[in-house]
XYZ file of C-alpha atoms in Angstrom:
117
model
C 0.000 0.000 0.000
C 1.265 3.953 -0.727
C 0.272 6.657 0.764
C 0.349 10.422 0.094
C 0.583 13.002 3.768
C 0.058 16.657 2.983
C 2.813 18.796 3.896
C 2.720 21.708 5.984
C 4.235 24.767 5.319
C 5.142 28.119 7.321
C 7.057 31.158 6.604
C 9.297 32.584 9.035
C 10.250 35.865 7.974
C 12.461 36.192 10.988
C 14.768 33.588 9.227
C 13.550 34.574 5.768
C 12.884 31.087 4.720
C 10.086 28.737 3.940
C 10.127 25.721 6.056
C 7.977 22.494 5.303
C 7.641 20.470 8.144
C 7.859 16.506 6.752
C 7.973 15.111 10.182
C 6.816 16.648 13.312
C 5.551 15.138 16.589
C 6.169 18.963 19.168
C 9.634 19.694 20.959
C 12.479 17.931 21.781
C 11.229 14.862 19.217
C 12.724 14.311 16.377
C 11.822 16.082 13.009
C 12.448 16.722 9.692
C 11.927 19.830 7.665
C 12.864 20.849 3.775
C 14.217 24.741 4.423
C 14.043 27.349 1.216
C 15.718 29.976 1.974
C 15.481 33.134 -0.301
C 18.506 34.436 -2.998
C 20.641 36.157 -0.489
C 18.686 35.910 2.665
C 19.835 35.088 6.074
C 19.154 32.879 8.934
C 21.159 34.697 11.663
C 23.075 33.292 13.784
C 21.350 31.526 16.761
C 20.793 28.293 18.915
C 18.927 25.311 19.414
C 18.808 23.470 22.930
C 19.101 19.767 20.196
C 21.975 19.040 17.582
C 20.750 19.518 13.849
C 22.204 17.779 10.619
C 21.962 19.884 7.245
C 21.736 17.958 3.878
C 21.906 20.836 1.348
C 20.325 19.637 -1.797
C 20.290 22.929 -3.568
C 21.470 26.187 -4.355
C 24.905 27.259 -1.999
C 25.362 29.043 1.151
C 27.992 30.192 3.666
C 27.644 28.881 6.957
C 27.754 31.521 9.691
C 28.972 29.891 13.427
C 31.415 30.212 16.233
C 34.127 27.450 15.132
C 36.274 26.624 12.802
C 33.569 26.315 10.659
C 32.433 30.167 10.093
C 32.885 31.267 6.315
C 33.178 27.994 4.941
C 30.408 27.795 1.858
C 28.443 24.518 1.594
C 26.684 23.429 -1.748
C 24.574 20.571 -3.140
C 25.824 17.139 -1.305
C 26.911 18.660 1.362
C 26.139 17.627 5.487
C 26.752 20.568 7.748
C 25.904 19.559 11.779
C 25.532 21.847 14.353
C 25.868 20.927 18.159
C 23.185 21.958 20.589
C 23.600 25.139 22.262
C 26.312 26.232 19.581
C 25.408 29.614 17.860
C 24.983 28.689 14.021
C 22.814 30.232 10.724
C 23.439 31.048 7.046
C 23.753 33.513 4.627
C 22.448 32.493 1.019
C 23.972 32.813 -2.233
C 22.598 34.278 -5.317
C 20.471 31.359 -6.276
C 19.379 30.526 -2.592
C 19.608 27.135 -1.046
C 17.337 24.276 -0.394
C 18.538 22.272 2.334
C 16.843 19.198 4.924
C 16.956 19.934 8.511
C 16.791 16.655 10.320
C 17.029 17.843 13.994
C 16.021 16.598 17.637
C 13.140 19.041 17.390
C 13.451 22.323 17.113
C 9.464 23.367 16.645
C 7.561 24.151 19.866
C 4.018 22.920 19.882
C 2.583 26.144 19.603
C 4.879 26.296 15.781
C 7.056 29.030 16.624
C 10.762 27.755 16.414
C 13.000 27.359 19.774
C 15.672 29.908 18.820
C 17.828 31.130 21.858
C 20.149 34.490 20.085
């Protein structure tokens, strides 16, 4: 048997991005969401109280952080993590980026995200 779920999607123009939540069972459970972020845009810097794995699948983007890591630009194929409670975001390129959050929960039942600055 197949079977087709709806996807829900919500802008967050604080992180000027549209995020569709695949999986989502509330906070601190684990979740998967397809991020689109906008030609340019950025997801400041912030923090999440669970670690998050990035699978970019389109577009490019230079990761903003407090490691070794700040600067670097990812692309399609790429896997950027981020430990919990380290300060992380992105700044777009030209042709945005597309990437798949797959995280420990980072929505809050009420939908807002749990972003400490």
């Amino acid at each position: 048997m197949s079977a087709i779920s709806k996807v829900k999607s919500s802008k967050y123009p604080q992180i000027n991005a549209l995020i569709s939540h695949l999986v989502l069972a509330g906070s601190n459970t684990p979740e998967i969401s397809l991020v689109e972020m906008r030609p340019k845009s950025v997801i400041e810097p912030h923090i999440h109280k669970v670690d998050a794995r990035m699978f970019i699948v389109s577009g490019t983007a230079t990761v903003l952080s407090d490691d070794g890591n700040n600067g670097t630009v990812v692309r399609k194929g790429d896997c950027v993590f981020f430990e919990k409670l380290r300060r992380h975001g992105f700044k777009a390129g030209p042709e945005g980026m597309t990437f798949l959050s797959i995280n420990g929960g980072i929505r809050k039942i009420d939908g807002e995200l749990d972003f400490v600055s």
